[in-house]
mmCIF file of C-alpha atoms in Angstrom:
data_model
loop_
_atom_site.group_PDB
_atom_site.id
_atom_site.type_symbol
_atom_site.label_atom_id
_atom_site.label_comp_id
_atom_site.label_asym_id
_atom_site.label_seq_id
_atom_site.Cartn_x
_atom_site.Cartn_y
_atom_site.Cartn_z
ATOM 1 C CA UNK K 1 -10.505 58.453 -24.149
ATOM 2 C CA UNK K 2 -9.950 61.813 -22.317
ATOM 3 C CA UNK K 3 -12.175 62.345 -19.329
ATOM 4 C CA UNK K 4 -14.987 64.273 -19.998
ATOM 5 C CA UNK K 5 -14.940 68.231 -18.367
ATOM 6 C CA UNK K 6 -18.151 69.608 -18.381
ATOM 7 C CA UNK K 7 -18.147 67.890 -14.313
ATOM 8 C CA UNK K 8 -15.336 68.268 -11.714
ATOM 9 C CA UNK K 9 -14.189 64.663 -10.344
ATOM 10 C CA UNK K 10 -15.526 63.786 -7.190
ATOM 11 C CA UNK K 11 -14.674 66.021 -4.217
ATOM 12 C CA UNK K 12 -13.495 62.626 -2.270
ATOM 13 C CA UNK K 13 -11.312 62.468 0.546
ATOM 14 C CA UNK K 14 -10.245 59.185 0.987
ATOM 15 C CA UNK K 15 -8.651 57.172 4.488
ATOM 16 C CA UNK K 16 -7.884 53.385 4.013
ATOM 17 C CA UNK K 17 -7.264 51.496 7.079
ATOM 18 C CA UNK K 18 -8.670 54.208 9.321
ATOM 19 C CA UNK K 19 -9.643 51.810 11.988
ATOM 20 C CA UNK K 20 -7.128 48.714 12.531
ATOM 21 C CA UNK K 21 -8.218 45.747 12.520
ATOM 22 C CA UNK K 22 -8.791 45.677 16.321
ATOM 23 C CA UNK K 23 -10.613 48.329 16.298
ATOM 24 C CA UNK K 24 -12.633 46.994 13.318
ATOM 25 C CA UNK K 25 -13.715 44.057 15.440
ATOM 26 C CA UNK K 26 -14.406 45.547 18.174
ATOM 27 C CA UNK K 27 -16.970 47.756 16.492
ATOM 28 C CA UNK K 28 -18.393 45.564 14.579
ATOM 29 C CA UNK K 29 -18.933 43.426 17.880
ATOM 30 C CA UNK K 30 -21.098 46.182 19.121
ATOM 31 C CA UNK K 31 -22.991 46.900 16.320
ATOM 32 C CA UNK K 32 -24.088 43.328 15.893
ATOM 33 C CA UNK K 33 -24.817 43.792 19.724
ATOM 34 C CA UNK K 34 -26.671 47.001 19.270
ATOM 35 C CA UNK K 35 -28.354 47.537 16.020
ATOM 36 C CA UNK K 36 -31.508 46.319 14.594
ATOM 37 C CA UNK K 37 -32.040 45.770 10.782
ATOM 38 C CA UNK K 38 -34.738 46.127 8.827
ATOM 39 C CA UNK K 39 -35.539 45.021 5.069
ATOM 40 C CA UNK K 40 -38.313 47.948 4.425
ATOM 41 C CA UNK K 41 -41.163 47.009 1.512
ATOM 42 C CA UNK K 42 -42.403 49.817 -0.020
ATOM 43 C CA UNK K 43 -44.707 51.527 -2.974
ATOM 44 C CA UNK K 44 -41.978 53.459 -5.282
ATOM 45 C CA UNK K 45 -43.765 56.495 -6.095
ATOM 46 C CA UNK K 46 -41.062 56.415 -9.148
ATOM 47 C CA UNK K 47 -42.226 53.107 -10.669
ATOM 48 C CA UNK K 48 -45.566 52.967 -9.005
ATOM 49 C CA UNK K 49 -45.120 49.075 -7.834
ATOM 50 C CA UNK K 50 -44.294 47.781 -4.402
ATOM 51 C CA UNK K 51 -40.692 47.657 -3.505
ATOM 52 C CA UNK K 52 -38.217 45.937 -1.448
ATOM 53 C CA UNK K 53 -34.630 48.066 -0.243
ATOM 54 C CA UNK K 54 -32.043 45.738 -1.675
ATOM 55 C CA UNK K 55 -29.804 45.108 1.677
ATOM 56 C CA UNK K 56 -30.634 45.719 5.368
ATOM 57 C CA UNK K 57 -31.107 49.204 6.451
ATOM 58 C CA UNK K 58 -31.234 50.990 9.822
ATOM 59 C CA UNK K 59 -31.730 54.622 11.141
ATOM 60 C CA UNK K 60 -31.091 56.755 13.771
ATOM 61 C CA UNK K 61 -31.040 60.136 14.782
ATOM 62 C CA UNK K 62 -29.912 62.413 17.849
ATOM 63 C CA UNK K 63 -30.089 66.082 19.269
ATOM 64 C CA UNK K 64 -32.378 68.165 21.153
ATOM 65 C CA UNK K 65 -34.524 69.201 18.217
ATOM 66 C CA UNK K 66 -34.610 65.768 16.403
ATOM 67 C CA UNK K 67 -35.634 64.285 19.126
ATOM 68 C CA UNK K 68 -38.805 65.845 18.724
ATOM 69 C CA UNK K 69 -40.039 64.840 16.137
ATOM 70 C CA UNK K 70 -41.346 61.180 15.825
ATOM 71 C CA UNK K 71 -39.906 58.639 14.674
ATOM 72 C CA UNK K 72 -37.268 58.753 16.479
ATOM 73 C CA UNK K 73 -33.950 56.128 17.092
ATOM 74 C CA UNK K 74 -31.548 57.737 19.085
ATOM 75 C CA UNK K 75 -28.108 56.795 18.563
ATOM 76 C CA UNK K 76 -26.715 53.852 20.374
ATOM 77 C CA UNK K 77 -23.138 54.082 22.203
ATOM 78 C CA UNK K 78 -21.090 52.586 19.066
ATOM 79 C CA UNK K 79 -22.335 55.369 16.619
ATOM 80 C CA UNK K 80 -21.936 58.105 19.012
ATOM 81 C CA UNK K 81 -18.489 57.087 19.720
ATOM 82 C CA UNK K 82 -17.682 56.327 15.781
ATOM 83 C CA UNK K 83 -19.314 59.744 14.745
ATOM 84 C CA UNK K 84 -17.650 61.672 17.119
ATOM 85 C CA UNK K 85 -14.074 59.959 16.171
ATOM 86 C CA UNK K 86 -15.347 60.562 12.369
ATOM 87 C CA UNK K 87 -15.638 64.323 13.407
ATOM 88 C CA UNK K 88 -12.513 64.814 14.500
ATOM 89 C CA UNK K 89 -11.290 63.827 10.728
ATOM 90 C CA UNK K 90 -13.607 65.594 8.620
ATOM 91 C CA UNK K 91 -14.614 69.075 10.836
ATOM 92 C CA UNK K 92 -18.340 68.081 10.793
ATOM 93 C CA UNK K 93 -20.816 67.526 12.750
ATOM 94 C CA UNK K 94 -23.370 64.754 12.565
ATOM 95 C CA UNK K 95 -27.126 63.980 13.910
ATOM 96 C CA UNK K 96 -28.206 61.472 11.549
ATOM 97 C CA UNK K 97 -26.535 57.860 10.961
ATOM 98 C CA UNK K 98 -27.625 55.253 8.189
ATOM 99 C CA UNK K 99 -26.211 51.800 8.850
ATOM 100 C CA UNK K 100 -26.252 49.437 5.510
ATOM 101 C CA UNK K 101 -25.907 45.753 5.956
ATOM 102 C CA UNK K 102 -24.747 44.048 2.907
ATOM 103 C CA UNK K 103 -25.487 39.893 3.862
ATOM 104 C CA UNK K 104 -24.386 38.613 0.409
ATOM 105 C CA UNK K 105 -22.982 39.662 -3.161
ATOM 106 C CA UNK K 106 -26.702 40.170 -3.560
ATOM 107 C CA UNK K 107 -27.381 42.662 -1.710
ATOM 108 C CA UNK K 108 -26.863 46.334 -3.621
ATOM 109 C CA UNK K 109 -27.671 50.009 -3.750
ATOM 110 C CA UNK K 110 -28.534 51.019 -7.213
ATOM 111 C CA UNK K 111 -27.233 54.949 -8.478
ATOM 112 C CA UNK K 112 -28.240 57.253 -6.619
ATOM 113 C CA UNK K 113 -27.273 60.869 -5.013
ATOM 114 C CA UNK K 114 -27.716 61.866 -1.338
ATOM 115 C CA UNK K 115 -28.710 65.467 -2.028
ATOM 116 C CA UNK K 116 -31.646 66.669 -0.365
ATOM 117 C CA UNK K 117 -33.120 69.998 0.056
ATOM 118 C CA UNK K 118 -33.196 69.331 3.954
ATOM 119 C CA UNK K 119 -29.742 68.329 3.762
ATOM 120 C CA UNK K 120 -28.489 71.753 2.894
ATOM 121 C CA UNK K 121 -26.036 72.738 0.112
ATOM 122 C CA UNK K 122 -22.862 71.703 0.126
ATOM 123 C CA UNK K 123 -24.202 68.118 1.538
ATOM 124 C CA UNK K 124 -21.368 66.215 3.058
ATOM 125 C CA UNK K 125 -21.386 62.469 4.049
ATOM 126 C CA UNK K 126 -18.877 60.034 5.389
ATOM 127 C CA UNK K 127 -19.383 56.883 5.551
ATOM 128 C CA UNK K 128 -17.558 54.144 7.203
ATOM 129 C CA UNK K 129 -16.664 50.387 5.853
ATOM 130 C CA UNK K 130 -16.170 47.510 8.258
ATOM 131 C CA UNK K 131 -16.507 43.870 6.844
ATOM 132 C CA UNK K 132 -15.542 42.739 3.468
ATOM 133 C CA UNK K 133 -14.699 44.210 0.426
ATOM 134 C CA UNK K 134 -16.879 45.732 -2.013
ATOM 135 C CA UNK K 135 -16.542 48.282 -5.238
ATOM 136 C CA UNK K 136 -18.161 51.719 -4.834
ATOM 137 C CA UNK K 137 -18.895 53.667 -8.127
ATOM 138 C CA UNK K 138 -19.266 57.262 -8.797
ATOM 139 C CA UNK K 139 -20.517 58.967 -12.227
ATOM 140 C CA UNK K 140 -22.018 62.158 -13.601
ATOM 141 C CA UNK K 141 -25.126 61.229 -15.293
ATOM 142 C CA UNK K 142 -26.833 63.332 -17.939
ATOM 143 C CA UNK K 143 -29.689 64.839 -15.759
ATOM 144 C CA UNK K 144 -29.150 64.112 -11.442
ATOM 145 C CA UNK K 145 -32.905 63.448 -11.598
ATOM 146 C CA UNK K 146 -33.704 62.104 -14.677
ATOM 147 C CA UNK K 147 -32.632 59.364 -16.722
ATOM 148 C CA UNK K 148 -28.995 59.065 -15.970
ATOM 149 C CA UNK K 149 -27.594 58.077 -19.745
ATOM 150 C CA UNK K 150 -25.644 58.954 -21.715
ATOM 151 C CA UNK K 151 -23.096 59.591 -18.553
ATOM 152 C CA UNK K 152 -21.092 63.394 -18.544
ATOM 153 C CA UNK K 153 -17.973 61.963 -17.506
ATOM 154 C CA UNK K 154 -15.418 58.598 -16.670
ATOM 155 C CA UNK K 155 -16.656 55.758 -13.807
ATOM 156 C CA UNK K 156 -14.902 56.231 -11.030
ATOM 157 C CA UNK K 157 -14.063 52.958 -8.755
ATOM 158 C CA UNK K 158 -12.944 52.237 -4.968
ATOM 159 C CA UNK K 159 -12.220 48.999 -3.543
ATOM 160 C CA UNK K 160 -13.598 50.022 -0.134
ATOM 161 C CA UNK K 161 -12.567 47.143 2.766
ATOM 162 C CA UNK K 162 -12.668 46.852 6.374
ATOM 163 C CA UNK K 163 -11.693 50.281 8.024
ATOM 164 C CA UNK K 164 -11.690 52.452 5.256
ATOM 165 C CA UNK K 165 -13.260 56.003 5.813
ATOM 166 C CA UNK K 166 -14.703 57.468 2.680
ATOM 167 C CA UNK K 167 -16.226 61.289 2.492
ATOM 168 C CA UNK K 168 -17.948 62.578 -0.076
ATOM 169 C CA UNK K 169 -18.024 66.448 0.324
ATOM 170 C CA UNK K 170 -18.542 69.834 -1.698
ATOM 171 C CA UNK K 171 -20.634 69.114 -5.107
ATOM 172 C CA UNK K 172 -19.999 65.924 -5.453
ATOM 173 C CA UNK K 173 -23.983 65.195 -4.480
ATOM 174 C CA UNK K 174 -25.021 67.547 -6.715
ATOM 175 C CA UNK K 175 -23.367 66.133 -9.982
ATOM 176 C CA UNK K 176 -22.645 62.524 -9.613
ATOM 177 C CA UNK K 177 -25.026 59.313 -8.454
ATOM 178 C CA UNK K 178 -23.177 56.564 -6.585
ATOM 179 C CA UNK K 179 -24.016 53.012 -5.975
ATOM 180 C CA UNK K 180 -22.725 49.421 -4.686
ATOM 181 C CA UNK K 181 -23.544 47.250 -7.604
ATOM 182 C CA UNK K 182 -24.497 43.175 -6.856
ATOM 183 C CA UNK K 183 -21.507 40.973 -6.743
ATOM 184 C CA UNK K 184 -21.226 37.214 -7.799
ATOM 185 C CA UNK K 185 -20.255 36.296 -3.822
ATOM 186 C CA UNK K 186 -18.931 38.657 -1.024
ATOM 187 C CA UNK K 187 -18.958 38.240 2.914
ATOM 188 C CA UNK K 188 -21.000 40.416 4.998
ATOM 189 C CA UNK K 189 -20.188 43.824 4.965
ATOM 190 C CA UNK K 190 -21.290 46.477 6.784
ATOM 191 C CA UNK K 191 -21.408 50.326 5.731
ATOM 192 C CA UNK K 192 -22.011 53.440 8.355
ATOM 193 C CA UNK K 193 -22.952 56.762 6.785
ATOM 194 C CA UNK K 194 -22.924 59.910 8.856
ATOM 195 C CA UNK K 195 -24.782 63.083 8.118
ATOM 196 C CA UNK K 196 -26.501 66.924 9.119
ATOM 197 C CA UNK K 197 -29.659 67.794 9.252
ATOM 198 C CA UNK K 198 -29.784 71.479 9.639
ATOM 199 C CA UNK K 199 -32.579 72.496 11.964
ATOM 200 C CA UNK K 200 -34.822 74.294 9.156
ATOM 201 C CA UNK K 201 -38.571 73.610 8.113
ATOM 202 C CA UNK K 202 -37.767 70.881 5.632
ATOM 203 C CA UNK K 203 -36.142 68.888 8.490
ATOM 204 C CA UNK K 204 -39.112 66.562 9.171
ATOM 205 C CA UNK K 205 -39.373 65.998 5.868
ATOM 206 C CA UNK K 206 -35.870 64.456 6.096
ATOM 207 C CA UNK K 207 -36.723 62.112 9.049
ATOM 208 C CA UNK K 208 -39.456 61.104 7.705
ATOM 209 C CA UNK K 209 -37.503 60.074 4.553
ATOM 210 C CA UNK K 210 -34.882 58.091 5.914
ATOM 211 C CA UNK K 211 -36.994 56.312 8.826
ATOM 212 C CA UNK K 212 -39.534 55.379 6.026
ATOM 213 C CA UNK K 213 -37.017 53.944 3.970
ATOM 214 C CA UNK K 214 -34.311 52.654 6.271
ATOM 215 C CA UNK K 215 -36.725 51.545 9.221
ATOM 216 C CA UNK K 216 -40.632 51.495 7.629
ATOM 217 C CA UNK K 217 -43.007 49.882 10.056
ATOM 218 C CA UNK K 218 -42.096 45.871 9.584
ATOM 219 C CA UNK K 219 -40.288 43.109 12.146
ATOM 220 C CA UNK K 220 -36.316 43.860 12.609
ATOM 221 C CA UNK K 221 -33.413 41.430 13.147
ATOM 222 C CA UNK K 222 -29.911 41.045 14.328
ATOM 223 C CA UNK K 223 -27.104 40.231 12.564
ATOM 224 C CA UNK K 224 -26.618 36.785 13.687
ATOM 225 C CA UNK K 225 -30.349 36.010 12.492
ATOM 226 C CA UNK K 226 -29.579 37.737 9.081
ATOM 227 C CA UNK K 227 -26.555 35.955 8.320
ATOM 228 C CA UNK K 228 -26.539 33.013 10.541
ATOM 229 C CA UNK K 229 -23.740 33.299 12.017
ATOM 230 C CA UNK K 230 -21.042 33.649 9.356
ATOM 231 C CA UNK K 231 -17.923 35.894 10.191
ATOM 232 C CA UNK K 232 -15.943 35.288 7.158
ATOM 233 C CA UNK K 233 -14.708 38.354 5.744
ATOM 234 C CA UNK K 234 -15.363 40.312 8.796
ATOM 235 C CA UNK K 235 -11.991 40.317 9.866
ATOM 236 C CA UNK K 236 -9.828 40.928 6.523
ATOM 237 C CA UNK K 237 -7.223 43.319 7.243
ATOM 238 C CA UNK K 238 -7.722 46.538 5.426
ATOM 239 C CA UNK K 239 -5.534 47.229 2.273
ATOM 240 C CA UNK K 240 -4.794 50.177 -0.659
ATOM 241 C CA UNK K 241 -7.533 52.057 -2.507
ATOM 242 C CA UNK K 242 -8.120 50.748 -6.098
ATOM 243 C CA UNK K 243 -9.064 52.925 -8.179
ATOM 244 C CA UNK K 244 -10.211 52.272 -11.893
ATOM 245 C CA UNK K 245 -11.074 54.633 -14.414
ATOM 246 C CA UNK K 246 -13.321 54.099 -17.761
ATOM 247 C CA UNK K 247 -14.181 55.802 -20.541
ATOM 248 C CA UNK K 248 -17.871 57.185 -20.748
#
């Protein structure tokens, strides 16, 4: 079947292998080094029950005005060295970093979109895999904030592995949801996502988004205490973009 027009495909620029896999270990040394995780429970205003985020989660911003406001995680030395190198690629600037850690084919992130008011319009984020592989999948749902069947358009699949760079730029928030579905097994993997916050009145309510739902107010861990130890797949060489397309 013919790919369905009423959308645009995603506006995705995409870098396999942007870090080697030297430099994929050594960052990956440092973040285990320098970030705390947190697994965040929560009351889903959506489906009014307490909630769990399904893989580890971690915040941080930076800048003179975000540093204001409370909370506040200022980046460590391995994210302001990877988001400045990031910058240099894409043309953008960034003051907010999200840092996903997926332990096991269990761990997920169900459809969603990034676009926020406090984000600004076009929202741009880039987002950087180190670790194992896993599929990322973008789609045009019905309604962005709704319920997301019957879907406006094909599924769109990457095999994203250890060094890839992956931004998603112009509308692509505003029309399609994107997720990291559960796997049967996978090796730790470990997922950096770089944004803007413009400095406008709806900023706090950004921060106060992502540090309630990336950081929340529970006990944090390292790495090695999350996945007890194991490397495997931390060190896979990185390799061509798959791409898959289905009918919707």
């Amino acid at each position: 079947m013919a790919t369905d027009t009423t959308v645009s495909p995603p506006d995705i620029v995409y870098t396999p292998g942007w870090l080697d896999k030297q430099e994929c270990t050594l960052t990956l040394s440092k973040l285990k080094e320098q970030i705390d995780f947190y697994r965040v429970k929560y009351v889903s205003e959506r489906f009014k029950k307490e909630c769990e985020t399904p893989c580890w989660t971690a915040a941080f911003t930076r800048g003179p005005w975000l540093s204001k406001l409370k909370p506040f995680h200022d980046f460590p030395p391995v994210l302001t060295e990877l988001a400045s190198r990031v910058s240099k690629v894409t043309g953008k600037e960034y003051n907010v970093a999200l840092v996903r850690l997926y332990a096991s084919g269990k761990d997920q992130i169900a459809w969603h979109t990034d676009a926020r008011a406090f984000l600004g319009t076009p929202t741009s984020v880039a987002s950087v895999s180190l670790g194992a592989s896993r599929i990322f999948e973008m789609r045009a749902p019905k309604e962005l904030w709704g319920r997301y069947t019957p879907w406006r358009s094909d599924l769109y699949q990457w095999t994203l592995k250890d060094g890839d760079l992956f931004e998603m730029k112009g509308r692509s928030q505003d029309y399609y949801v994107h997720r990291v579905d559960k796997t049967a097994s996978a090796s730790p993997r470990m997922n950096i996502n770089f944004r803007y916050i413009p400095d406008t009145p709806l900023a706090i309510d950004g921060v106060t988004t992502y540090y309630k739902y990336c950081v929340g107010d529970g006990e944090s861990k390292k790495y090695k205490d999350i996945v007890k130890g194991t490397l495997e797949g931390f060190f896979q060489p990185s390799g061509s973009k798959r791409k898959r397309t289905e009918a919707g």
